mmCIF file of C-alpha atoms in Angstrom:
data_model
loop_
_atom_site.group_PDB
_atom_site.id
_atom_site.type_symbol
_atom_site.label_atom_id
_atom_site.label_comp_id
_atom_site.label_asym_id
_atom_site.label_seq_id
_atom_site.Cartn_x
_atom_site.Cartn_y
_atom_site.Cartn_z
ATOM 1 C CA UNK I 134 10.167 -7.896 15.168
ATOM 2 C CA UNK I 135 9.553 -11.710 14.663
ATOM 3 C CA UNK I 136 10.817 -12.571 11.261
ATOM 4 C CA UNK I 137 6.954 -13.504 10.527
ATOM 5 C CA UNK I 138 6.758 -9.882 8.393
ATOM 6 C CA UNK I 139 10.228 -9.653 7.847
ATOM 7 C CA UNK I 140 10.556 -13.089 5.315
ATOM 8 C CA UNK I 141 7.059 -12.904 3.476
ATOM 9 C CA UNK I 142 6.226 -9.015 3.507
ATOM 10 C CA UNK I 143 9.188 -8.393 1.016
ATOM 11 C CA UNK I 144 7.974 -10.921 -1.473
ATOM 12 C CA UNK I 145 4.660 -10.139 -1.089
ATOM 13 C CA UNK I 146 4.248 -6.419 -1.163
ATOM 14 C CA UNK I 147 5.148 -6.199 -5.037
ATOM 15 C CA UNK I 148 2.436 -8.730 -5.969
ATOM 16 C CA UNK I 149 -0.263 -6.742 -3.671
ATOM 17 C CA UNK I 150 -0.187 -3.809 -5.825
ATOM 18 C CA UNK I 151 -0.326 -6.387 -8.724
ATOM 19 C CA UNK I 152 -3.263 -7.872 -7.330
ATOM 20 C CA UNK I 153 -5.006 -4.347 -7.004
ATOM 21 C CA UNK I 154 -4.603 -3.132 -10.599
ATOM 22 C CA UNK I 155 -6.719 -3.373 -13.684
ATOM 23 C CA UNK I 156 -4.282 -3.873 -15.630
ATOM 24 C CA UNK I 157 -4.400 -6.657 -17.816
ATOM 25 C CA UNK I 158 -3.910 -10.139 -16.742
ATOM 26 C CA UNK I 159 -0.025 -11.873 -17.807
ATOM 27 C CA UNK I 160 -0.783 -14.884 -19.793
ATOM 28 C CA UNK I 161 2.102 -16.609 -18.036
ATOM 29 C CA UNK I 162 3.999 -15.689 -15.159
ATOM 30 C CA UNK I 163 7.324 -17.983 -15.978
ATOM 31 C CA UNK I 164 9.266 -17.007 -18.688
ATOM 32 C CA UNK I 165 12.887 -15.253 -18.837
ATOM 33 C CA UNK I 166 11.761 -11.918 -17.241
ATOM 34 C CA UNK I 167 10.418 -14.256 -14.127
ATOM 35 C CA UNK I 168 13.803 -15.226 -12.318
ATOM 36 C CA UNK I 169 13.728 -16.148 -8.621
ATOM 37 C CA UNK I 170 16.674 -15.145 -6.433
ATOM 38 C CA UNK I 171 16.220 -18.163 -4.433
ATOM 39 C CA UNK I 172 13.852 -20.825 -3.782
ATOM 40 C CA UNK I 173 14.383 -21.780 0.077
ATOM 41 C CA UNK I 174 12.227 -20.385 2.558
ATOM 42 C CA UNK I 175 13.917 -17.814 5.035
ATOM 43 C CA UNK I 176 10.941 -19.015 7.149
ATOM 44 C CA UNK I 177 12.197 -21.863 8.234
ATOM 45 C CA UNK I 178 15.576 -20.845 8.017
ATOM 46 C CA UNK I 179 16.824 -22.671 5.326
ATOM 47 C CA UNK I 180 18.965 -19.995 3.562
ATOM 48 C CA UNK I 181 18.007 -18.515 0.208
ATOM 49 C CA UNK I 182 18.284 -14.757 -0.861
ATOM 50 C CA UNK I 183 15.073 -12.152 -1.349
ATOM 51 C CA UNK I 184 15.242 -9.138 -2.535
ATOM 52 C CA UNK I 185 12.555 -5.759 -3.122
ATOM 53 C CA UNK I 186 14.224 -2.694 -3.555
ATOM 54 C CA UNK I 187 12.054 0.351 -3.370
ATOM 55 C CA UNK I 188 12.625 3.976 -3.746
ATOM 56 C CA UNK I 189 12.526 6.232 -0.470
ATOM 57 C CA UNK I 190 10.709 8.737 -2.344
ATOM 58 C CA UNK I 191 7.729 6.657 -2.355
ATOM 59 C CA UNK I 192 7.508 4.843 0.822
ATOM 60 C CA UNK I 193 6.552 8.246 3.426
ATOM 61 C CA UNK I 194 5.035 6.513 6.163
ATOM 62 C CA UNK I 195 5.311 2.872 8.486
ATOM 63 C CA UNK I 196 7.432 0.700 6.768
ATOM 64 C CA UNK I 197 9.422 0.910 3.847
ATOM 65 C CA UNK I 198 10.184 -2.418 2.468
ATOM 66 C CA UNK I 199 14.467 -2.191 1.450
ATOM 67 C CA UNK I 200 16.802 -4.784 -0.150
ATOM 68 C CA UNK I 201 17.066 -7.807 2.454
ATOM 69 C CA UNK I 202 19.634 -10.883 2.722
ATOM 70 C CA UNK I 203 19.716 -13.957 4.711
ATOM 71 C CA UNK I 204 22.684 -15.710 4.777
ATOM 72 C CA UNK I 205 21.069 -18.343 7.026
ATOM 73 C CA UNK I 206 17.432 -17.898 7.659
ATOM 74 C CA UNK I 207 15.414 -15.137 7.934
ATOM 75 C CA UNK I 208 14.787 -12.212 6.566
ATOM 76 C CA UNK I 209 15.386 -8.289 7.500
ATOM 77 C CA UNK I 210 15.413 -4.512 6.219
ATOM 78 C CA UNK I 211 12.350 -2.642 6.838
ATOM 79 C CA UNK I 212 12.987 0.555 8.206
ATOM 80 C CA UNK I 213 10.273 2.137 10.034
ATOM 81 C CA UNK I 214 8.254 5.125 9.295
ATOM 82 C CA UNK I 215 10.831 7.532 7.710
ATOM 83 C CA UNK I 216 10.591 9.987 4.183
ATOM 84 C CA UNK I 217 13.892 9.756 1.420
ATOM 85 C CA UNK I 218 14.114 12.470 -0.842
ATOM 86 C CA UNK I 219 16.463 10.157 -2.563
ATOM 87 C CA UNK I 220 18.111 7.039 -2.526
ATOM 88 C CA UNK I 221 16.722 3.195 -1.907
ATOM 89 C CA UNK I 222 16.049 1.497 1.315
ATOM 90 C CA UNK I 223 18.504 -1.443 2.538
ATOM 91 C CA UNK I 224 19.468 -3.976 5.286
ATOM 92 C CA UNK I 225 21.119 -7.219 5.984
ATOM 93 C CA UNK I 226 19.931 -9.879 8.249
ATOM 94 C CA UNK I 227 21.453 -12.969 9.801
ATOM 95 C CA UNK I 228 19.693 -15.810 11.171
ATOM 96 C CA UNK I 229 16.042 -13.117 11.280
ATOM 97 C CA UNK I 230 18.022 -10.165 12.638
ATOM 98 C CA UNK I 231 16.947 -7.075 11.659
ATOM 99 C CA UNK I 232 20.127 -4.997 10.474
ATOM 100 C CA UNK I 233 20.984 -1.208 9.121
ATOM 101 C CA UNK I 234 18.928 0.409 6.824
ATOM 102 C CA UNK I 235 18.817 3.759 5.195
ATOM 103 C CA UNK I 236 16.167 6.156 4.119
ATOM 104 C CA UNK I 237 16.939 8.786 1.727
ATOM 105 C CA UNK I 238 20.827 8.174 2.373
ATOM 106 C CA UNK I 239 19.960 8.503 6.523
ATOM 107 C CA UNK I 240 20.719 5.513 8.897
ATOM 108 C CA UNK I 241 17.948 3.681 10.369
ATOM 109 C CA UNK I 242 19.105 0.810 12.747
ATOM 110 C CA UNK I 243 16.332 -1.291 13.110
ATOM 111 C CA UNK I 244 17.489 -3.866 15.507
ATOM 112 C CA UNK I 245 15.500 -2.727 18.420
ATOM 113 C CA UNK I 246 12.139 -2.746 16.610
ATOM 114 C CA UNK I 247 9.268 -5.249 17.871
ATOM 115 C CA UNK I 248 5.894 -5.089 16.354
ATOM 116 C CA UNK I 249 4.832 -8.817 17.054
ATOM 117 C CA UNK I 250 5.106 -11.247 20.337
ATOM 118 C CA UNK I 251 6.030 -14.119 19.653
ATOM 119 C CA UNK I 252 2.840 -15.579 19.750
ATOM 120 C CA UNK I 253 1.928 -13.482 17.301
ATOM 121 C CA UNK I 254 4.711 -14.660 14.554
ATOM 122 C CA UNK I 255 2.436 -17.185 12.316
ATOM 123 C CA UNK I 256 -0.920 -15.153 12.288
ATOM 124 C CA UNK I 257 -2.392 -15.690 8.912
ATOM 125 C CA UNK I 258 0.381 -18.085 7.782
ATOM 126 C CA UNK I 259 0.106 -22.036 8.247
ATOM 127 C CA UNK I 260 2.442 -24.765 6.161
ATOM 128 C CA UNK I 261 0.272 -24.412 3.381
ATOM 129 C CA UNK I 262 -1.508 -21.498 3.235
ATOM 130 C CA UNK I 263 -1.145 -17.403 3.410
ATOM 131 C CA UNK I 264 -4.294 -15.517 4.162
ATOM 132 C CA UNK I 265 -5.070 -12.310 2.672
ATOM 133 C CA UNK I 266 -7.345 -9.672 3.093
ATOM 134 C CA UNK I 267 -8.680 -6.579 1.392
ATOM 135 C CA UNK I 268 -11.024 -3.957 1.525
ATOM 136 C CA UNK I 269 -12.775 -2.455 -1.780
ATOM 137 C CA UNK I 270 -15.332 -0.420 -2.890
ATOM 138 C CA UNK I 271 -17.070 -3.473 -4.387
ATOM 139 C CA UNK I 272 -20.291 -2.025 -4.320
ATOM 140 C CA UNK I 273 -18.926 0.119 -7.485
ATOM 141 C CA UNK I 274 -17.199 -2.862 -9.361
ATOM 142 C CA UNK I 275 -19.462 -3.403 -11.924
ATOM 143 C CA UNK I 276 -19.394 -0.056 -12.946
ATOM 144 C CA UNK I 277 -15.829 -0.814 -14.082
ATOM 145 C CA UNK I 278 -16.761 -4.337 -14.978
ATOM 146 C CA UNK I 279 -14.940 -5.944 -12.136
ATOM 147 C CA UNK I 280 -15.709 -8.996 -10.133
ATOM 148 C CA UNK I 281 -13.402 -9.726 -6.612
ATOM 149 C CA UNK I 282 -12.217 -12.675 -9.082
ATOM 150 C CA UNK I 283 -10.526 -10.319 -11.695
ATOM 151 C CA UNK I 284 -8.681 -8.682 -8.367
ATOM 152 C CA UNK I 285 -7.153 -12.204 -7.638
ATOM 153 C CA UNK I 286 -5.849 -13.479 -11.442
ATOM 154 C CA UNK I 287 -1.997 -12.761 -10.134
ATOM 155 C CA UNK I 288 -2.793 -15.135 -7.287
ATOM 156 C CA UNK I 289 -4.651 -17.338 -8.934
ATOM 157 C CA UNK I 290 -1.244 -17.442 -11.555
ATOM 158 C CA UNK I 291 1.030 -17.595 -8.581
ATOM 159 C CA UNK I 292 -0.511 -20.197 -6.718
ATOM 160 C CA UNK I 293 -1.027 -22.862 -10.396
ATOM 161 C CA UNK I 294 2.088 -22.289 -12.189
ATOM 162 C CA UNK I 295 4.350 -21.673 -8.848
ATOM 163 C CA UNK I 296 2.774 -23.563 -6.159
ATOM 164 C CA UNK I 297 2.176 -19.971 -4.240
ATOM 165 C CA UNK I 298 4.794 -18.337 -2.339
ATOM 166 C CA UNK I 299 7.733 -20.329 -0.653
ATOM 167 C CA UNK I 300 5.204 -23.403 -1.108
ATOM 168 C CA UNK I 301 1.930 -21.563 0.754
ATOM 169 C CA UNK I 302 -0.864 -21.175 -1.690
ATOM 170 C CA UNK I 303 -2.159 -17.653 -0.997
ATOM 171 C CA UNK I 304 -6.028 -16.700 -0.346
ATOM 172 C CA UNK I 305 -7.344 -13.149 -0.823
ATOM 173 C CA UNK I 306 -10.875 -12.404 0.334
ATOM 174 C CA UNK I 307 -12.457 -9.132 0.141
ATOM 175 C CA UNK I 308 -14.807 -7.154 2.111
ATOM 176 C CA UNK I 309 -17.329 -3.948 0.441
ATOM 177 C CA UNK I 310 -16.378 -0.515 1.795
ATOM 178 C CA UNK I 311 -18.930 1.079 0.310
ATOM 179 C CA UNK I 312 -16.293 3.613 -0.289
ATOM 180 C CA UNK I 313 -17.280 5.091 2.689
ATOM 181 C CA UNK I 314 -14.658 6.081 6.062
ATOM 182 C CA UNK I 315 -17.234 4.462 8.702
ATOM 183 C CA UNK I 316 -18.388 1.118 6.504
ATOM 184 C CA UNK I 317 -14.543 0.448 5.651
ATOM 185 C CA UNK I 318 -13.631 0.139 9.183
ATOM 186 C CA UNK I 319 -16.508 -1.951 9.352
ATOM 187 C CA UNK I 320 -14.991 -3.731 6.480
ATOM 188 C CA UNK I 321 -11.415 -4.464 8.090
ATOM 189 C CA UNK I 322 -12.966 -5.515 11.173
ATOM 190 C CA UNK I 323 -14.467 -8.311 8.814
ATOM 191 C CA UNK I 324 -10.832 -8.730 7.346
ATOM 192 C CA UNK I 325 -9.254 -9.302 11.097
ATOM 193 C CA UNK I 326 -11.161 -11.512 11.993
ATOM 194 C CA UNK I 327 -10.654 -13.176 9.428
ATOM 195 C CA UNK I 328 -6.965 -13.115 11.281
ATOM 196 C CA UNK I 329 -4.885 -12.455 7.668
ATOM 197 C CA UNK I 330 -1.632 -12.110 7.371
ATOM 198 C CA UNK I 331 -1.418 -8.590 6.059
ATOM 199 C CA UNK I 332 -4.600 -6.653 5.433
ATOM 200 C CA UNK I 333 -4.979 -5.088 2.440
ATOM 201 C CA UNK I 334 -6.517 -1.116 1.449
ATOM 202 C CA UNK I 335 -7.495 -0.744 -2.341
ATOM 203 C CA UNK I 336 -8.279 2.680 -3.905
ATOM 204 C CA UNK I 337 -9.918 5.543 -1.669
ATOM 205 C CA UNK I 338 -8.624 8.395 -0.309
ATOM 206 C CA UNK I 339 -11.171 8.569 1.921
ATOM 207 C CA UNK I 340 -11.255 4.946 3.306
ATOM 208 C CA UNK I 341 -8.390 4.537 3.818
ATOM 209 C CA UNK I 342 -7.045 7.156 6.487
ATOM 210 C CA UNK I 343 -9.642 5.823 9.146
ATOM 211 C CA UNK I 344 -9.072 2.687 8.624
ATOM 212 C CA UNK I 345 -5.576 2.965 8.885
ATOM 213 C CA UNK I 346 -5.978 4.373 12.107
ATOM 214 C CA UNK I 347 -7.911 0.986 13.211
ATOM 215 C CA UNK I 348 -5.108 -1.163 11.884
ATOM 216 C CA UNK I 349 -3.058 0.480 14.431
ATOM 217 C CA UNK I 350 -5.295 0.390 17.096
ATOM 218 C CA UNK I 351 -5.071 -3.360 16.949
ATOM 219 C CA UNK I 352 -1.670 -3.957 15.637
ATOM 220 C CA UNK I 353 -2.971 -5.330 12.005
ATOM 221 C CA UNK I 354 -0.539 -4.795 9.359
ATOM 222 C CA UNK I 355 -1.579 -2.936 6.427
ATOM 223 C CA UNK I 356 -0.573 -2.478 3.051
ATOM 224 C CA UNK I 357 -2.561 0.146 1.688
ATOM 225 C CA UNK I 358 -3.138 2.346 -1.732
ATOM 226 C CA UNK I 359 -2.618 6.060 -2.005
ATOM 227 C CA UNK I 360 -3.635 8.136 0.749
ATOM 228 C CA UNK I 361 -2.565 11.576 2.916
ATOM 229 C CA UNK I 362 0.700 11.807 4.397
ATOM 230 C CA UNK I 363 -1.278 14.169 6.977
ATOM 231 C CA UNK I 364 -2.353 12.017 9.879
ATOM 232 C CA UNK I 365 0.590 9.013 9.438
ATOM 233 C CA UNK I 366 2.523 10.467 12.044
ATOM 234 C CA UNK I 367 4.292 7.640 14.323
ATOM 235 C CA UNK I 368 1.938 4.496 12.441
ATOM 236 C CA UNK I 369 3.848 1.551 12.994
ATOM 237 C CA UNK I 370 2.212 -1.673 11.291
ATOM 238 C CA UNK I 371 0.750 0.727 8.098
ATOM 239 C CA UNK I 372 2.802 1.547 5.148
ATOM 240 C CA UNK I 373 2.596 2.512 1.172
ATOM 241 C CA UNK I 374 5.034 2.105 -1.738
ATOM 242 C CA UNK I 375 2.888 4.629 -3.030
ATOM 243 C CA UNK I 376 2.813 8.525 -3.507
ATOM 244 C CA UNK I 377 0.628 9.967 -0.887
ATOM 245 C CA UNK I 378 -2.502 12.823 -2.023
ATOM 246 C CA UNK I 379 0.026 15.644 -1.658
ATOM 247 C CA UNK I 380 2.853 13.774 -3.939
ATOM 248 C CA UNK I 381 0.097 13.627 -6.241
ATOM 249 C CA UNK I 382 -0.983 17.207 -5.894
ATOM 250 C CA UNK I 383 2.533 18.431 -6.360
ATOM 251 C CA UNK I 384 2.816 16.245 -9.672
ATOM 252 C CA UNK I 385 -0.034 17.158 -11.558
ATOM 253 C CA UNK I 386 1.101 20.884 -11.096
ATOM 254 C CA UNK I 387 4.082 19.781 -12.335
ATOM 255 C CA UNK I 388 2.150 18.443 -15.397
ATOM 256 C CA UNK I 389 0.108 21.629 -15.692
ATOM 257 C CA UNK I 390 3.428 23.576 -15.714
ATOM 258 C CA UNK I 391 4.306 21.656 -18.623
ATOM 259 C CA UNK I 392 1.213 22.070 -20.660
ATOM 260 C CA UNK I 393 -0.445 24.522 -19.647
ATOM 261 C CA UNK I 394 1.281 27.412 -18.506
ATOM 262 C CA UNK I 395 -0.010 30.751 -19.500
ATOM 263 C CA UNK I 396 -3.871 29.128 -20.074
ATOM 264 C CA UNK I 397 -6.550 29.410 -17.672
ATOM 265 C CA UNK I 398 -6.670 26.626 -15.124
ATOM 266 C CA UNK I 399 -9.422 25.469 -13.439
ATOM 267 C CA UNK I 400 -10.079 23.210 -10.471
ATOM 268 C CA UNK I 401 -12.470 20.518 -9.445
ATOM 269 C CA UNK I 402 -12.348 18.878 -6.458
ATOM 270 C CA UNK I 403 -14.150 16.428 -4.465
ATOM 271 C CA UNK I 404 -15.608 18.229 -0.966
ATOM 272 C CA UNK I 405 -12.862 16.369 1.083
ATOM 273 C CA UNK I 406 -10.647 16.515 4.470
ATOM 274 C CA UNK I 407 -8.812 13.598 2.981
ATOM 275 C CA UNK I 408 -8.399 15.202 -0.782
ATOM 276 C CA UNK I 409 -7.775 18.683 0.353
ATOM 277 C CA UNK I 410 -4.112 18.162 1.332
ATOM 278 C CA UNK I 411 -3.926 17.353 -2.627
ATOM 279 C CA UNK I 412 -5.331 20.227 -3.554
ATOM 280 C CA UNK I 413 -3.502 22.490 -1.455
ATOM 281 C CA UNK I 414 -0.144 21.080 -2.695
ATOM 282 C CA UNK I 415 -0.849 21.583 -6.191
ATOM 283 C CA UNK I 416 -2.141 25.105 -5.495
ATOM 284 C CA UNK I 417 1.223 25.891 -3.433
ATOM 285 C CA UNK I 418 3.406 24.142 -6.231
ATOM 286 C CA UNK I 419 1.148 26.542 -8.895
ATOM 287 C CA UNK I 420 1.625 29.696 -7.680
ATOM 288 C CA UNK I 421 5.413 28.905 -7.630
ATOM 289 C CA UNK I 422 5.290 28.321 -11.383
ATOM 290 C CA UNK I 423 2.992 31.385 -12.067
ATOM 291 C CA UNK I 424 0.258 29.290 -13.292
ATOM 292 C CA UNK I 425 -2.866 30.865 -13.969
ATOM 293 C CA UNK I 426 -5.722 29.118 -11.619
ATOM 294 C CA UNK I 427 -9.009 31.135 -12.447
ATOM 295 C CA UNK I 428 -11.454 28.861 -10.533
ATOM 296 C CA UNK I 429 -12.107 25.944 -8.019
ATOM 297 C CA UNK I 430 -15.355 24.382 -7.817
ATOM 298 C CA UNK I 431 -16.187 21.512 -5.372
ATOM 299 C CA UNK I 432 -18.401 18.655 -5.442
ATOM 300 C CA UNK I 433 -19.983 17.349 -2.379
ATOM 301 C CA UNK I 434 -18.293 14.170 -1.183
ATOM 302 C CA UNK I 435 -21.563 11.868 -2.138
ATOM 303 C CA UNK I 436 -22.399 13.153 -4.987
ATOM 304 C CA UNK I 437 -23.129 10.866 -7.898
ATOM 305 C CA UNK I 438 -21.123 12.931 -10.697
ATOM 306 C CA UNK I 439 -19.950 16.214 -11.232
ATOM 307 C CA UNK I 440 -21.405 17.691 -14.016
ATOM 308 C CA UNK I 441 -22.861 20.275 -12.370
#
């Protein structure tokens, strides 16, 4: 794989899910908690060290962003598509050769992996300049108060108080998904063409699986938010630090065994292909606890609220 995604994809993939929360804005990203490892750019080869562990248990599909090291240029240790019950992801790299990795305490040797021609290598990425793109229910931001302005404050930090990343000022644009499958795939055809450097999926279970399946289709890497482990199978420029629908199933039974064991448990549900696979693993993980589910109700996938 060029060392395009290998260099700027580890530094970047931490601040995506930054720039997708609600959570309140820092009023300062420098202080003592806001070391660098390193400020050369393993672009260009000029040495420096970068490093992103993440836990295997979270990354389940595409690529699962390990601990990298250049000792003289770029950047390496993505292992491709692979689930870790345990354990982090790692590799080493020398002069933007991909190394060893391992998933869940397997070997993954990534050395023969090649997403990207070479022509490919600076898409979305100039000398000064990193483009982003996302796709977002905006149509239902200000129901939560939210302008695509409040989505960029981390970048908006990054690129005043550090001059971006590795001296590229980063742009995120965003395009309405109506959180709806057919207009979000409308949506990231908007965001390719845009020709960004990593397209990016916010919340929606539903959005998110199709368009997935277009960012494969034309080779667009994606970062996106939590979605269904179901229908990942052999994606190759699509991953998520995330838990997927049926992590999430599994750990709110958890959290029901907890609290409510021995009361009557109820469930409601959106009317879903794409939440189902939720549902069923929290009913599977359920009965193995004994917990006592007494009703399931569903609510048609457009419906306005569930009150009824």
């Amino acid at each position: 794989m060029p060392r395009r995604h290998h260099a700027l994809a580890a530094l970047l993939v931490g601040a995506v899910l930054a720039a997708c929360s609600s959570a309140p804005a820092p009023q300062s990203l420098t202080g003592p908690d806001a070391a660098s490892t390193g400020s050369a750019d393993p672009t260009t080869g000029d040495g420096g060290t970068t490093k992103g562990n993440a836990p295997a248990t979270t990354s389940t599909t595409g690529q699962v962003p390990g601990s990298t090291t250049s000792s003289s240029g770029g950047t390496a240790g993505f292992t491709s598509g692979a689930t870790g019950s345990s354990g982090t992801t790692s590799g080493t790299a020398t002069s933007g050769t991909a190394g060893t990795g391992t998933t869940g305490g397997d070997p993954v040797d990534t050395s023969s992996v090649h997403l990207f021609t070479a022509k490919e290598d600076r898409i979305g990425i100039s000398k000064g300049a990193i483009t982003l793109c996302a796709h977002a229910a905006l149509t239902y931001a200000p129901a939560f108060h939210t302008e695509p302005s409040d989505l960029n404050v981390f970048w908006t930090a990054i690129n005043a108080e550090k001059g971006g990343v590795l001296g590229r000022k980063v742009t995120e644009s965003y395009e309405d998904d109506g959180y709806d499958p057919q207009k979000a795939v409308t949506a990231a055809k908007a965001c390719v063409a845009k020709k960004p450097f990593l397209m990016l999926g916010g919340i929606g279970f539903d959005q998110i699986p199709t368009v997935r399946n277009y960012a494969e289709s034309v080779h667009q890497l994606y970062v996106y938010h939590t979605a269904t482990v179901k229908g990942s199978a052999g994606n190759r420029y699509s991953f998520t630090p995330l838990p997927t629908v049926e992590q999430m199933g599994e750990g709110f039974a958890k959290l029901a065994a907890q609290k409510y064991k021995g009361k009557k448990i109820g469930i409601l549900e959106r009317d879903s292909a794409n939440w189902a696979p939720g549902v069923d693993a929290f009913k599977k993980l359920a009965k193995s606890y004994g917990l006592n589910i007494v009703d399931e109700e569903k609510a048609a996938a457009s419906a306005g609220n569930y009150t009824s």
